mmCIF file of C-alpha atoms and ligand atoms in Angstrom:
data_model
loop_
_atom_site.group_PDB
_atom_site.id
_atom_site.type_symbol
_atom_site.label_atom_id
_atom_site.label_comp_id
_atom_site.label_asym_id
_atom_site.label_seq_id
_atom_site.Cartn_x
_atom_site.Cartn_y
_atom_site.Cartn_z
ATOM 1 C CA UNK A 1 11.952 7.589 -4.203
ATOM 2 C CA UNK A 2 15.258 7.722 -1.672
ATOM 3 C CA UNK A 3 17.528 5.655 -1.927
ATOM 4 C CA UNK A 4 16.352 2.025 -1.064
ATOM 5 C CA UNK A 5 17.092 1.059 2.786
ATOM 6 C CA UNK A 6 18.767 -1.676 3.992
ATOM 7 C CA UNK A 7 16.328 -3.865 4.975
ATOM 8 C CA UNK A 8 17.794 -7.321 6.366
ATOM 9 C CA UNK A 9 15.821 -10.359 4.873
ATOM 10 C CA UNK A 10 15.410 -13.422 7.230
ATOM 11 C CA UNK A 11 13.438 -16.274 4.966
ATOM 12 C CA UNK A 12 11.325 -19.049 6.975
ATOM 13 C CA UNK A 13 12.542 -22.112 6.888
ATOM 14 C CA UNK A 14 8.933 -23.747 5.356
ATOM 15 C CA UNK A 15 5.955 -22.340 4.353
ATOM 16 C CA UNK A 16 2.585 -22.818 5.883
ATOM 17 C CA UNK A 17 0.899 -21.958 2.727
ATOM 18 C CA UNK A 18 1.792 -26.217 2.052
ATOM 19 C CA UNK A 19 -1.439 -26.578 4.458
ATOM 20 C CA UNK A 20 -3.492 -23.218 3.794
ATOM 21 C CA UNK A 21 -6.701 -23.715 1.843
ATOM 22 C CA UNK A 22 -8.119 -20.188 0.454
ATOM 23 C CA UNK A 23 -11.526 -21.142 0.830
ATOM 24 C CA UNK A 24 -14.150 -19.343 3.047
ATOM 25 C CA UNK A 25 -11.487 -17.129 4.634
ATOM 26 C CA UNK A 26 -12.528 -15.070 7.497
ATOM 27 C CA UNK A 27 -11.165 -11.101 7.334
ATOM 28 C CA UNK A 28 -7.697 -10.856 9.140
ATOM 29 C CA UNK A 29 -7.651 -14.210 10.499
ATOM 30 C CA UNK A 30 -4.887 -15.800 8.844
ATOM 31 C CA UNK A 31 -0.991 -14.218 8.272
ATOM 32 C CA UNK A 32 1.338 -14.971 5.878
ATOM 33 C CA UNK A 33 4.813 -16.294 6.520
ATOM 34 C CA UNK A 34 6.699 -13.092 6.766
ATOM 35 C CA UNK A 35 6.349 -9.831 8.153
ATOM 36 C CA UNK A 36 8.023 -6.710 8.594
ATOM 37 C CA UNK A 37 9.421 -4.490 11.891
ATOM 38 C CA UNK A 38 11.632 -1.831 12.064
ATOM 39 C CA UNK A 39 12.383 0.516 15.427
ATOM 40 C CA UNK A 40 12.723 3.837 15.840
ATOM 41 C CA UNK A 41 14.963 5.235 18.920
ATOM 42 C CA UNK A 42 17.373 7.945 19.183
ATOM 43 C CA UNK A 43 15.702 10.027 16.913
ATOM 44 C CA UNK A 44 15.898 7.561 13.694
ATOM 45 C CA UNK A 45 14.644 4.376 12.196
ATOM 46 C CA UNK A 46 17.079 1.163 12.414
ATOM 47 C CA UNK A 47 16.481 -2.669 12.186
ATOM 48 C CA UNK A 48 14.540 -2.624 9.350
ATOM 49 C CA UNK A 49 14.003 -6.345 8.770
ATOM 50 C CA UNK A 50 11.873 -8.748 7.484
ATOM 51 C CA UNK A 51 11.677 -12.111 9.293
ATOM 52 C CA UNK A 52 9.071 -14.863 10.230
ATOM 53 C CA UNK A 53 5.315 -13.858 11.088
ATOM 54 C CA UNK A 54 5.704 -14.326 14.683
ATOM 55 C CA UNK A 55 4.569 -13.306 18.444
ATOM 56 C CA UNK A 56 6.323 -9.596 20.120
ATOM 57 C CA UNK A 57 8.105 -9.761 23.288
ATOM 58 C CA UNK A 58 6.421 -6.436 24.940
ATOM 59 C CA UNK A 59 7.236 -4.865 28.663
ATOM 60 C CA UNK A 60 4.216 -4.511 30.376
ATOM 61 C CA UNK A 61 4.364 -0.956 30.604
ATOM 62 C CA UNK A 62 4.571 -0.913 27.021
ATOM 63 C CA UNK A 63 2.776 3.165 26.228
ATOM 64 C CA UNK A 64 0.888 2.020 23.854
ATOM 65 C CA UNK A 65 -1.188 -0.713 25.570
ATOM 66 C CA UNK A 66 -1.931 1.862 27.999
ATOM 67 C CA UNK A 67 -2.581 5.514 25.918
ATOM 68 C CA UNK A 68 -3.401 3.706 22.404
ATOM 69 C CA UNK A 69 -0.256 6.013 21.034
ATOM 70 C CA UNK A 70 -1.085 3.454 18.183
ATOM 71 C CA UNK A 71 -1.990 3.900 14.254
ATOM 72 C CA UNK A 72 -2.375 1.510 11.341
ATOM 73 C CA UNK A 73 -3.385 1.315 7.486
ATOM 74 C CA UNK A 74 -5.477 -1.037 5.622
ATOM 75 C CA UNK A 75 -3.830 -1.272 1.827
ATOM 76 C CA UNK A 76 -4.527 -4.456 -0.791
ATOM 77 C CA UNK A 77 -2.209 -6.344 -3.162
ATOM 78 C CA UNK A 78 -3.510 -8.009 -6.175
ATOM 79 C CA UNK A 79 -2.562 -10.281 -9.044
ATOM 80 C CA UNK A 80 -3.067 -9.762 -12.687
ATOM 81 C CA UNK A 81 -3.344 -13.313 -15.201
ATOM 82 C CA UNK A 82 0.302 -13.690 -15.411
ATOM 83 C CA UNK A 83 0.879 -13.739 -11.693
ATOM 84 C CA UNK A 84 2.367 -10.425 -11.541
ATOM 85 C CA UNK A 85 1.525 -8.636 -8.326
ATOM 86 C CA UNK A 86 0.484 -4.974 -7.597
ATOM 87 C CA UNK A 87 -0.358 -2.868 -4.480
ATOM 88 C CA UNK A 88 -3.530 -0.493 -5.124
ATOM 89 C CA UNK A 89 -2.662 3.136 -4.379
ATOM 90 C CA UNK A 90 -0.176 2.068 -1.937
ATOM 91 C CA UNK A 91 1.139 6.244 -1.976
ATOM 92 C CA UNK A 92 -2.221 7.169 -0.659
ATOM 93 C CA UNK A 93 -2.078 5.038 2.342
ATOM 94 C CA UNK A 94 1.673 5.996 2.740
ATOM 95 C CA UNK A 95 0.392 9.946 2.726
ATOM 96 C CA UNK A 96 -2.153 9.120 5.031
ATOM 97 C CA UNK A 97 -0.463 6.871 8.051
ATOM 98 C CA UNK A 98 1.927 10.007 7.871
ATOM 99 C CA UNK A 99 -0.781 12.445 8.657
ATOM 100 C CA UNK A 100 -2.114 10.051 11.339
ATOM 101 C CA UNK A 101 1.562 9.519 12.550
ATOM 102 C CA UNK A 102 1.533 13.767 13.058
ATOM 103 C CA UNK A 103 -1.697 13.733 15.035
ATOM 104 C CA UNK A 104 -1.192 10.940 17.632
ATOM 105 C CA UNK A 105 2.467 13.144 17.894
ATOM 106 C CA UNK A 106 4.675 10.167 16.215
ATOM 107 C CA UNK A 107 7.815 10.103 13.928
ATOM 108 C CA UNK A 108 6.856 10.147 10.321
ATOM 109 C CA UNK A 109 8.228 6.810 8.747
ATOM 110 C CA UNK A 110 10.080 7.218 5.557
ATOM 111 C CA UNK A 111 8.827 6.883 2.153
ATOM 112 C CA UNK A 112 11.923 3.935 1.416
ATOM 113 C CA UNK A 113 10.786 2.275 4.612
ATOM 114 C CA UNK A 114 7.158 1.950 4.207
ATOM 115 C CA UNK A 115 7.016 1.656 0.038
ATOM 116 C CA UNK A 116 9.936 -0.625 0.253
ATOM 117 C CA UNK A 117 9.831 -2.358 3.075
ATOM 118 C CA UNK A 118 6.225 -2.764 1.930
ATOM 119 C CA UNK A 119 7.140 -3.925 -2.016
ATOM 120 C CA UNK A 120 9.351 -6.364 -0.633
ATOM 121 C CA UNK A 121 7.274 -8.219 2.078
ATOM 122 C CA UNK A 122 4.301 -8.385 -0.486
ATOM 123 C CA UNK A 123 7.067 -9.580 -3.124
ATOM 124 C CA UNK A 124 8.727 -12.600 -0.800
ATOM 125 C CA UNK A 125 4.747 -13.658 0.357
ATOM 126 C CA UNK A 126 3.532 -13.234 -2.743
ATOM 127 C CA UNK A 127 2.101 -16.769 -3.589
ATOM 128 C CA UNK A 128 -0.635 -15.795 -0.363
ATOM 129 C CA UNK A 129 -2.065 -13.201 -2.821
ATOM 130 C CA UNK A 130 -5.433 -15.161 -3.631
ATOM 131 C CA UNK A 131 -6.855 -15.602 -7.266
ATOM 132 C CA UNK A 132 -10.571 -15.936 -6.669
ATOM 133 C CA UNK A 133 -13.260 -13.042 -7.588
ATOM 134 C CA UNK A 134 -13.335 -10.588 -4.588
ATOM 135 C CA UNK A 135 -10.230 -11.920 -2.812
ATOM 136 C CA UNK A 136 -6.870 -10.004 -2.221
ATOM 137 C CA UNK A 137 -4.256 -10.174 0.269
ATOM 138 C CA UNK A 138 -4.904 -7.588 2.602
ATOM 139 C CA UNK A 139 -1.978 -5.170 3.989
ATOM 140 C CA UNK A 140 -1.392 -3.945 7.748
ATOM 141 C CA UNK A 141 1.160 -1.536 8.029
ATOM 142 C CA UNK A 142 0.896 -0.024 12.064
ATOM 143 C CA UNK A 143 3.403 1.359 14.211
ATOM 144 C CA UNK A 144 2.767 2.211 17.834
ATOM 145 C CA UNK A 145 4.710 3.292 21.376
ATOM 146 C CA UNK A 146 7.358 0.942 22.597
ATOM 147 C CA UNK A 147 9.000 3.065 25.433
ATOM 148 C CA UNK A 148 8.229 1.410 28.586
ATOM 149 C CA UNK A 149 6.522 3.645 31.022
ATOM 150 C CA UNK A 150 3.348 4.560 32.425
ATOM 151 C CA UNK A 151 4.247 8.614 31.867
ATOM 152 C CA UNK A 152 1.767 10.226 29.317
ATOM 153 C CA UNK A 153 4.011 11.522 27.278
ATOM 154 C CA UNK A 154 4.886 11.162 23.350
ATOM 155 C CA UNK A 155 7.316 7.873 23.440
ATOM 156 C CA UNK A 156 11.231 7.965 22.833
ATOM 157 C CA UNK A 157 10.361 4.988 21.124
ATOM 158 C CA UNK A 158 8.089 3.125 17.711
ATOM 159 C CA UNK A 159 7.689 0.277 16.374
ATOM 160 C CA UNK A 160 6.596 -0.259 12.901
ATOM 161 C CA UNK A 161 5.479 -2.984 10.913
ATOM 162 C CA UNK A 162 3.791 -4.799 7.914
ATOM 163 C CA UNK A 163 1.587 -8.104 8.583
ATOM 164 C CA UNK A 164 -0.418 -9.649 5.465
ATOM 165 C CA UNK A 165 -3.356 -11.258 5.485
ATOM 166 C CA UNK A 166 -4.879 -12.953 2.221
ATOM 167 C CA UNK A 167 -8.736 -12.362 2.759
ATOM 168 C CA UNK A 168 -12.516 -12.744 1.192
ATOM 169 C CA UNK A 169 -15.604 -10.696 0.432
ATOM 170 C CA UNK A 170 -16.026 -8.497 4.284
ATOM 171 C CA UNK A 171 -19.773 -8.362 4.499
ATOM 172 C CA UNK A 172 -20.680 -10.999 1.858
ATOM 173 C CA UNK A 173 -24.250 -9.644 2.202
ATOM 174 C CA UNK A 174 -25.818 -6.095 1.627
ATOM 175 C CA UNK A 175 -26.030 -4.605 5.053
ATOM 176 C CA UNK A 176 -28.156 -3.409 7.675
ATOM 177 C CA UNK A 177 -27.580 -0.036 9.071
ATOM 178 C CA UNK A 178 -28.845 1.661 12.137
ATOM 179 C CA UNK A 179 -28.345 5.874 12.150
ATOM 180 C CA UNK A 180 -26.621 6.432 15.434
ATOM 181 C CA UNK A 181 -27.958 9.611 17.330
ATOM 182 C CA UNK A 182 -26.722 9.102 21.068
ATOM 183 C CA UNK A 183 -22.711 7.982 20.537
ATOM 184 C CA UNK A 184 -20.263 9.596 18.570
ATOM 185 C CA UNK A 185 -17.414 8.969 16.392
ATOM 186 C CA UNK A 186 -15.025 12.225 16.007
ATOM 187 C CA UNK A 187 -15.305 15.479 17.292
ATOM 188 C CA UNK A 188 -14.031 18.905 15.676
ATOM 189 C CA UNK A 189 -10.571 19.056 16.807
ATOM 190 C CA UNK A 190 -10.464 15.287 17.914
ATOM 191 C CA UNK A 191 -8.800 12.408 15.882
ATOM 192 C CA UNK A 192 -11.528 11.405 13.377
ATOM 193 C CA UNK A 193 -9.374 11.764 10.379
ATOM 194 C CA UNK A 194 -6.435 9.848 11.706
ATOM 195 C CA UNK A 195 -6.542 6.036 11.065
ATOM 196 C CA UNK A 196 -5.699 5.866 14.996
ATOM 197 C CA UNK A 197 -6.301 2.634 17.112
ATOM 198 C CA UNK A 198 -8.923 4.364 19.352
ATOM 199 C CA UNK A 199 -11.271 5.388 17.151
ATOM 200 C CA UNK A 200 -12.534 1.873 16.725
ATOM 201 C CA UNK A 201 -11.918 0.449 20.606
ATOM 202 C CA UNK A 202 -14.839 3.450 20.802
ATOM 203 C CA UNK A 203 -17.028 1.849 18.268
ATOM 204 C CA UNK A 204 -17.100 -1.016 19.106
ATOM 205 C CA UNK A 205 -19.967 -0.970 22.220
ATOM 206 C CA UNK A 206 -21.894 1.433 19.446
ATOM 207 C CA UNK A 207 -21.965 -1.490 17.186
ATOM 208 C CA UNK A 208 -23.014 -3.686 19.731
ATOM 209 C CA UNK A 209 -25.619 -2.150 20.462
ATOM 210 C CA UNK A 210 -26.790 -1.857 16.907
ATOM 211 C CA UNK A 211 -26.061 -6.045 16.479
ATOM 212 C CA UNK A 212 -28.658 -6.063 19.461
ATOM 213 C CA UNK A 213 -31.473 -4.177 17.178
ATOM 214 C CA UNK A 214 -30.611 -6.294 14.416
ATOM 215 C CA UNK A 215 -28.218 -4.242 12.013
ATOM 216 C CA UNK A 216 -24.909 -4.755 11.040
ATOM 217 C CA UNK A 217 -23.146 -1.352 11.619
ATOM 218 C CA UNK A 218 -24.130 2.233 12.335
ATOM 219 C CA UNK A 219 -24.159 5.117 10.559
ATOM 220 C CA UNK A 220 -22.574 8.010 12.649
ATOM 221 C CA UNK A 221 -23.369 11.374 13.025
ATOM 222 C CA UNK A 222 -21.691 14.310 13.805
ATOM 223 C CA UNK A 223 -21.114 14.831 17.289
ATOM 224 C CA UNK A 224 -22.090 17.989 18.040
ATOM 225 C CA UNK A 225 -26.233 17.836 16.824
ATOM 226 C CA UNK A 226 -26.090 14.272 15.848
ATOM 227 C CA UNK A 227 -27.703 15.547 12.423
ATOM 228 C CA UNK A 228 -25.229 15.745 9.349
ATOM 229 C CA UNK A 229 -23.949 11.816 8.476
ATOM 230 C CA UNK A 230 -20.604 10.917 8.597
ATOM 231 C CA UNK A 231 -19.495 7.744 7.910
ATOM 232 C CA UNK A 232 -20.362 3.854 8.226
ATOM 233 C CA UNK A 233 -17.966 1.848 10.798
ATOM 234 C CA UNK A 234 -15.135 1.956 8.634
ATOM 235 C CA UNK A 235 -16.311 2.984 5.411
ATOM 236 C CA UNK A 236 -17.431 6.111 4.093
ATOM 237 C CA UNK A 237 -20.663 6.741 2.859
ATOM 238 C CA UNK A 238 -22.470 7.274 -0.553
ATOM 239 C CA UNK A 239 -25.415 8.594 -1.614
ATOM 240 C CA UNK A 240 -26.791 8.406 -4.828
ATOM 241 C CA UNK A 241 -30.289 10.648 -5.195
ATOM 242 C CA UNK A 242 -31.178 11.404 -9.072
ATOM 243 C CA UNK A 243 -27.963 11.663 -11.412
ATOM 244 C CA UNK A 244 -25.666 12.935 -8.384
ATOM 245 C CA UNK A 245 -23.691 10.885 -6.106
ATOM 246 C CA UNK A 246 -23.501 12.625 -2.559
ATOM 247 C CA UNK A 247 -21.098 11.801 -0.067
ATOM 248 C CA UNK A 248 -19.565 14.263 3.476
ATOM 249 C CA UNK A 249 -17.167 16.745 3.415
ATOM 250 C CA UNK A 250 -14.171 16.449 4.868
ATOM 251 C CA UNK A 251 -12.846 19.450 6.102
ATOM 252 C CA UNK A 252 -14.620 19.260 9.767
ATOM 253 C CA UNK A 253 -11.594 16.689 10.407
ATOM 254 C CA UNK A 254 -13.844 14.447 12.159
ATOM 255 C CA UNK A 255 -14.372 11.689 8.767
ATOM 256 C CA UNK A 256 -11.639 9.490 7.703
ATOM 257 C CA UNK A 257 -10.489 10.294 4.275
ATOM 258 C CA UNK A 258 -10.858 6.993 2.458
ATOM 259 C CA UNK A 259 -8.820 5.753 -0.461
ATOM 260 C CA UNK A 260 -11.932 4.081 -1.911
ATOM 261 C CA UNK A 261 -13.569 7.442 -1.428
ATOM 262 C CA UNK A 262 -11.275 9.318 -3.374
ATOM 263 C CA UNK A 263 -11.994 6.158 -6.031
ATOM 264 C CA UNK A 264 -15.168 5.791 -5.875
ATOM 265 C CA UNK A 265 -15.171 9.711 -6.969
ATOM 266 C CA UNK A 266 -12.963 9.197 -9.640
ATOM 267 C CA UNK A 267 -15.252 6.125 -11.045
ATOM 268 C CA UNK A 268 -18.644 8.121 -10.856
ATOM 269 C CA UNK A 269 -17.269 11.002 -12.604
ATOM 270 C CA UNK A 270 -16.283 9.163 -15.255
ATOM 271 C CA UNK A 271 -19.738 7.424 -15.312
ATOM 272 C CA UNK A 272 -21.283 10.578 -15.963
ATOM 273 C CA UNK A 273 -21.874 11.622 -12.024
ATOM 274 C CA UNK A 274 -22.316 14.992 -10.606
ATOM 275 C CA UNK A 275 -20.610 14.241 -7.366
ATOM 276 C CA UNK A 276 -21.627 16.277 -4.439
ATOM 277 C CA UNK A 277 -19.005 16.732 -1.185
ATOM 278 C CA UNK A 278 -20.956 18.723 1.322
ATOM 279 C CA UNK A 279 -22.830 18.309 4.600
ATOM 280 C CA UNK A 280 -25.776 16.110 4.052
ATOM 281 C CA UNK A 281 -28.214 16.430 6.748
ATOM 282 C CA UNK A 282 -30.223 12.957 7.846
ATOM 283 C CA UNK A 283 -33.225 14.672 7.300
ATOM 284 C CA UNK A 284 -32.234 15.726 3.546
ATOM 285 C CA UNK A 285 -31.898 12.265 3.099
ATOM 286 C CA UNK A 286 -35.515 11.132 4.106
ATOM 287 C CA UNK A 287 -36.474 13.977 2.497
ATOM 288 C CA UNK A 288 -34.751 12.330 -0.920
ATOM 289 C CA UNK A 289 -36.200 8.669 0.509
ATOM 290 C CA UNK A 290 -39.881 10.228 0.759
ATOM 291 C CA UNK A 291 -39.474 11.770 -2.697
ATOM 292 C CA UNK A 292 -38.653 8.292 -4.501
ATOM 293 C CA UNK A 293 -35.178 9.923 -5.107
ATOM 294 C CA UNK A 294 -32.598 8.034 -3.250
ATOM 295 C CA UNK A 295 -31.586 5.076 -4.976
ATOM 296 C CA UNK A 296 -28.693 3.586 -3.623
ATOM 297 C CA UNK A 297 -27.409 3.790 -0.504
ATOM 298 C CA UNK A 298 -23.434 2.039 -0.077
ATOM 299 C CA UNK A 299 -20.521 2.736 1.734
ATOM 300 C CA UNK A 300 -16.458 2.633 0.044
ATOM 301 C CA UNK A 301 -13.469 0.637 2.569
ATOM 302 C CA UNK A 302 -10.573 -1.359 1.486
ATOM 303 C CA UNK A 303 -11.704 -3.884 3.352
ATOM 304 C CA UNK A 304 -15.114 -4.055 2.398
ATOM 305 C CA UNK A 305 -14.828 -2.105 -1.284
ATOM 306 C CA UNK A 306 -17.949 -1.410 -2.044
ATOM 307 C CA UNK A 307 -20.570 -2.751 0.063
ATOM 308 C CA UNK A 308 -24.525 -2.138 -0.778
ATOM 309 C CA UNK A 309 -26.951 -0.946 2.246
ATOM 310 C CA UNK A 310 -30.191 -2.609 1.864
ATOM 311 C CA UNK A 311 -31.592 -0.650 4.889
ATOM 312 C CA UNK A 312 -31.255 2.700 6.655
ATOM 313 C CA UNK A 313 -32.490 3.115 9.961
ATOM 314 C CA UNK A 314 -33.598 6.707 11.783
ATOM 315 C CA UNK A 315 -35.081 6.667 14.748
ATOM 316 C CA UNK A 316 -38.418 4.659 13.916
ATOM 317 C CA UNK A 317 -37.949 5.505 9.959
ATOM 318 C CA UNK A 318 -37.135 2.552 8.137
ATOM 319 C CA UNK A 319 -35.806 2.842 4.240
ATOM 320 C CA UNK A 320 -35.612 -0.601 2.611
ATOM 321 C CA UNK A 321 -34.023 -0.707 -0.723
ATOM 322 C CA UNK A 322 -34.651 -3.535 -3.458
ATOM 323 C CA UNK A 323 -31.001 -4.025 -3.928
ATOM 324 C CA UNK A 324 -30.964 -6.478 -6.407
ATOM 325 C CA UNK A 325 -32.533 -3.520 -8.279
ATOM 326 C CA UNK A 326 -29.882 -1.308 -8.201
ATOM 327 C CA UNK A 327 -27.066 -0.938 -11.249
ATOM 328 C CA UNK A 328 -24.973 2.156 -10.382
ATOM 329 C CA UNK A 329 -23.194 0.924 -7.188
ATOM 330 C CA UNK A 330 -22.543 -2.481 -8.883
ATOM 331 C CA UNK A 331 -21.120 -0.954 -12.265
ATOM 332 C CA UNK A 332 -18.972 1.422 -10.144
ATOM 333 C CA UNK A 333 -17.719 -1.928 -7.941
ATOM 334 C CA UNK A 334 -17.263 -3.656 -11.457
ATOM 335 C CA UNK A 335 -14.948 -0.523 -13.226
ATOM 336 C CA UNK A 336 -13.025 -0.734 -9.457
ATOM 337 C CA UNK A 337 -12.404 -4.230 -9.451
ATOM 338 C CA UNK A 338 -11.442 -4.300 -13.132
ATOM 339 C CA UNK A 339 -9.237 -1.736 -12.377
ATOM 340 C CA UNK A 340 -7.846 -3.588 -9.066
ATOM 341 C CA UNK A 341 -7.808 -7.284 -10.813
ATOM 342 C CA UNK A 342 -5.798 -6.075 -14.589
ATOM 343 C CA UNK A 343 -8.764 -6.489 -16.394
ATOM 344 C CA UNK A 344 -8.920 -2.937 -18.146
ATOM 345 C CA UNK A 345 -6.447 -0.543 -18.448
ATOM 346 C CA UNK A 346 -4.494 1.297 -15.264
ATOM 347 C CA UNK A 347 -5.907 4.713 -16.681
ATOM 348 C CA UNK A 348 -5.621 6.208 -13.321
ATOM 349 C CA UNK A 349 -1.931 5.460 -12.602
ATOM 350 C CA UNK A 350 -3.017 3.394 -8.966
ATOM 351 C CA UNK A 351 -1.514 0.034 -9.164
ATOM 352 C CA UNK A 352 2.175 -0.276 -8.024
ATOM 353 C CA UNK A 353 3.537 -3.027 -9.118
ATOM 354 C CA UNK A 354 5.911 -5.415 -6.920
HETATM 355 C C1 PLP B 401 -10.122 2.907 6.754
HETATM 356 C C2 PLP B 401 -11.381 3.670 6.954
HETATM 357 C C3 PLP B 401 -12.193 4.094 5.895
HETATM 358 C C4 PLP B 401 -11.934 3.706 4.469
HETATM 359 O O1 PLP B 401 -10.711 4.148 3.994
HETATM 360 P P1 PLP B 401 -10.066 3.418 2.727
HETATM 361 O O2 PLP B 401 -8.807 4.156 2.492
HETATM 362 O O3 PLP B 401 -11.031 3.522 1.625
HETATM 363 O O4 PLP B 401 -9.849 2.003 3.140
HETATM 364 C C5 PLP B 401 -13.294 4.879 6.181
HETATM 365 N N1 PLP B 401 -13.608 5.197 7.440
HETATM 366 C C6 PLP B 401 -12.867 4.801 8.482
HETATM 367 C C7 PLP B 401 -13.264 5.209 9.840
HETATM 368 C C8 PLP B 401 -11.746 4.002 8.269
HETATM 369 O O5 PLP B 401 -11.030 3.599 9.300
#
């Protein structure tokens, strides 16, 4: 790592954690005392501080409110039984928002701003990390365009910043999911692989639309014959048919390339999985379904780790899984959260500790 950056520390004066209770906490509903901002303009990044969680003072011809020049990450910080904290793959997420940053044409933000800056926020809120099972304290590092100006153009101007959130189980219940045929997600050549703010301001009617029918997200599929399977929402998506654990490809560019993927791999491998990353058409799947093959169905986010899919909808084909049944999705959740909450060894080098 460079060397560390100055980054100015403004404390707040109390704490509202003196009247925050931990129990039945919605996702990203609550912020911790502190957060993090830093600007760039003239070509570099300045005012790196961290200072009371509070409201931004924006002009209303802010870019990004009106071109979504705007990008964010979704990281988690847990505690081990002495109270020590650590960030989970924190260098991943760095990696990526960088690779997003290039694609939605924005300044990279240094490695000493966003691990530091970063360390040192989740250090100073660090009593908002939860202890329960299935609780963490969830990290938002964004940035997006500040210059004020309706011209589309990249902006002469970024703000980035860290807000914390401590947070539950996402989907406390195995989900419902609908295979989406008519909308899409990402497009060869479009943003799909960014984490960019409006890939999911497009979701959003999709999922509507599924809530209508009765599930709880959709399953997309590619956008050009709406028959290879890409992802859930935000999560990507597992397979597991026989001893082999499919999940997509990623080198259309159209599939976000998640953290918990790449773990998830990791995991099944060392559980004795083949692991399979190819296109996997719908149909191969019903195909699997039909044969008595497919026997777990779950899709890998930060936010919702690993989160069982008790049905798959195409068109009018309905597969219903027993998931109380199932055992490798729920070991593979176990090893990760052992992994995430101290319990076994780090023998994968991911947990950075504050
Ligand atoms: C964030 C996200 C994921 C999961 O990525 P993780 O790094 O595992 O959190 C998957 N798909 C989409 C669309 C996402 O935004």
């Amino acid at each position: 790592m460079v060397a560390a950056p100055q980054i100015n520390v403004q404390k707040a004066e109390t704490s509202k954690l003196q009247s925050f209770s931990f129990e039945n906490l919605p996702f990203g509903k609550y912020f911790t005392d502190h957060m993090l901002e830093a600007d760039y303009e003239d070509g570099e990044w300045k005012n790196i501080e961290i200072k009371p969680y509070q409201p931004l003072l924006l002009d209303p011809s802010t870019a990004a409110i009106h071109y979504g020049q705007a990008i964010f990450e979704g990281i988690k910080a847990y505690k081990d039984n002495e109270g020590n904290a650590f960030i989970f793959r924190p260098i991943d997420n760095y990696k990526r928002f960088n690779i997003s940053a290039e694609r939605l044409r924005m300044p990279p933000v240094p490695e000493e701003v966003f691990m530091e800056g970063m360390r040192l926020l989740v250090q100073i809120d660090k009593n908002w990390i939860p202890n329960q099972d299935d609780h963490s304290l969830y990290i938002r590092p964004f940035m997006f365009s500040t210059e004020a100006t309706l011209g589309v153009k990249p902006s002469d101007s970024y703000k980035f910043m860290i807000i914390l959130s401590p947070t539950g189980p996402y989907y406390s219940k195995p989900m419902r999911i609908y295979v989406e045929e008519k909308f899409s997600r990402a497009a060869p050549g479009g943003i799909g692989f960014a984490k960019a703010a409006g890939n999911y301001a497009s979701s959003l009617l999709p999922a509507a639309e599924a809530h209508k029918l009765g599930y709880d997200q959709v399953l997309w599929t590619d956008a050009v014959e709406h028959k290879y399977v890409q992802e859930i929402g935000t999560m990507n998506v597992f397979f597991i048919i026989g001893n082999k654990a499919y999940t997509p490809e990623l080198t259309s560019g159209t599939i976000l390339a998640g953290v918990t993927r790449d773990s998830a791999i990791t995991i099944l491998k060392e559980m004795g999985f083949e692991i399979i990353e190819d296109r996997i058409s719908i149909d191969d799947v019903i195909k699997a379904h039909k044969a008595g093959e497919l026997r777990e169905v779950f899709g890998t986010g930060t936010a919702a780790t690993i989160s069982p899919i008790k049905e798959l909808r195409y068109k009018d084909y309905v597969m219903e899984f027993d998931v109380s049944k199932w055992i490798v999705s729920p070991e593979l959740k176990r090893n990760l959260n052992d992994i995430r909450n101290s319990k076994v060894a780090d023998r994968f080098g991911w947990m950075f500790r504050v």
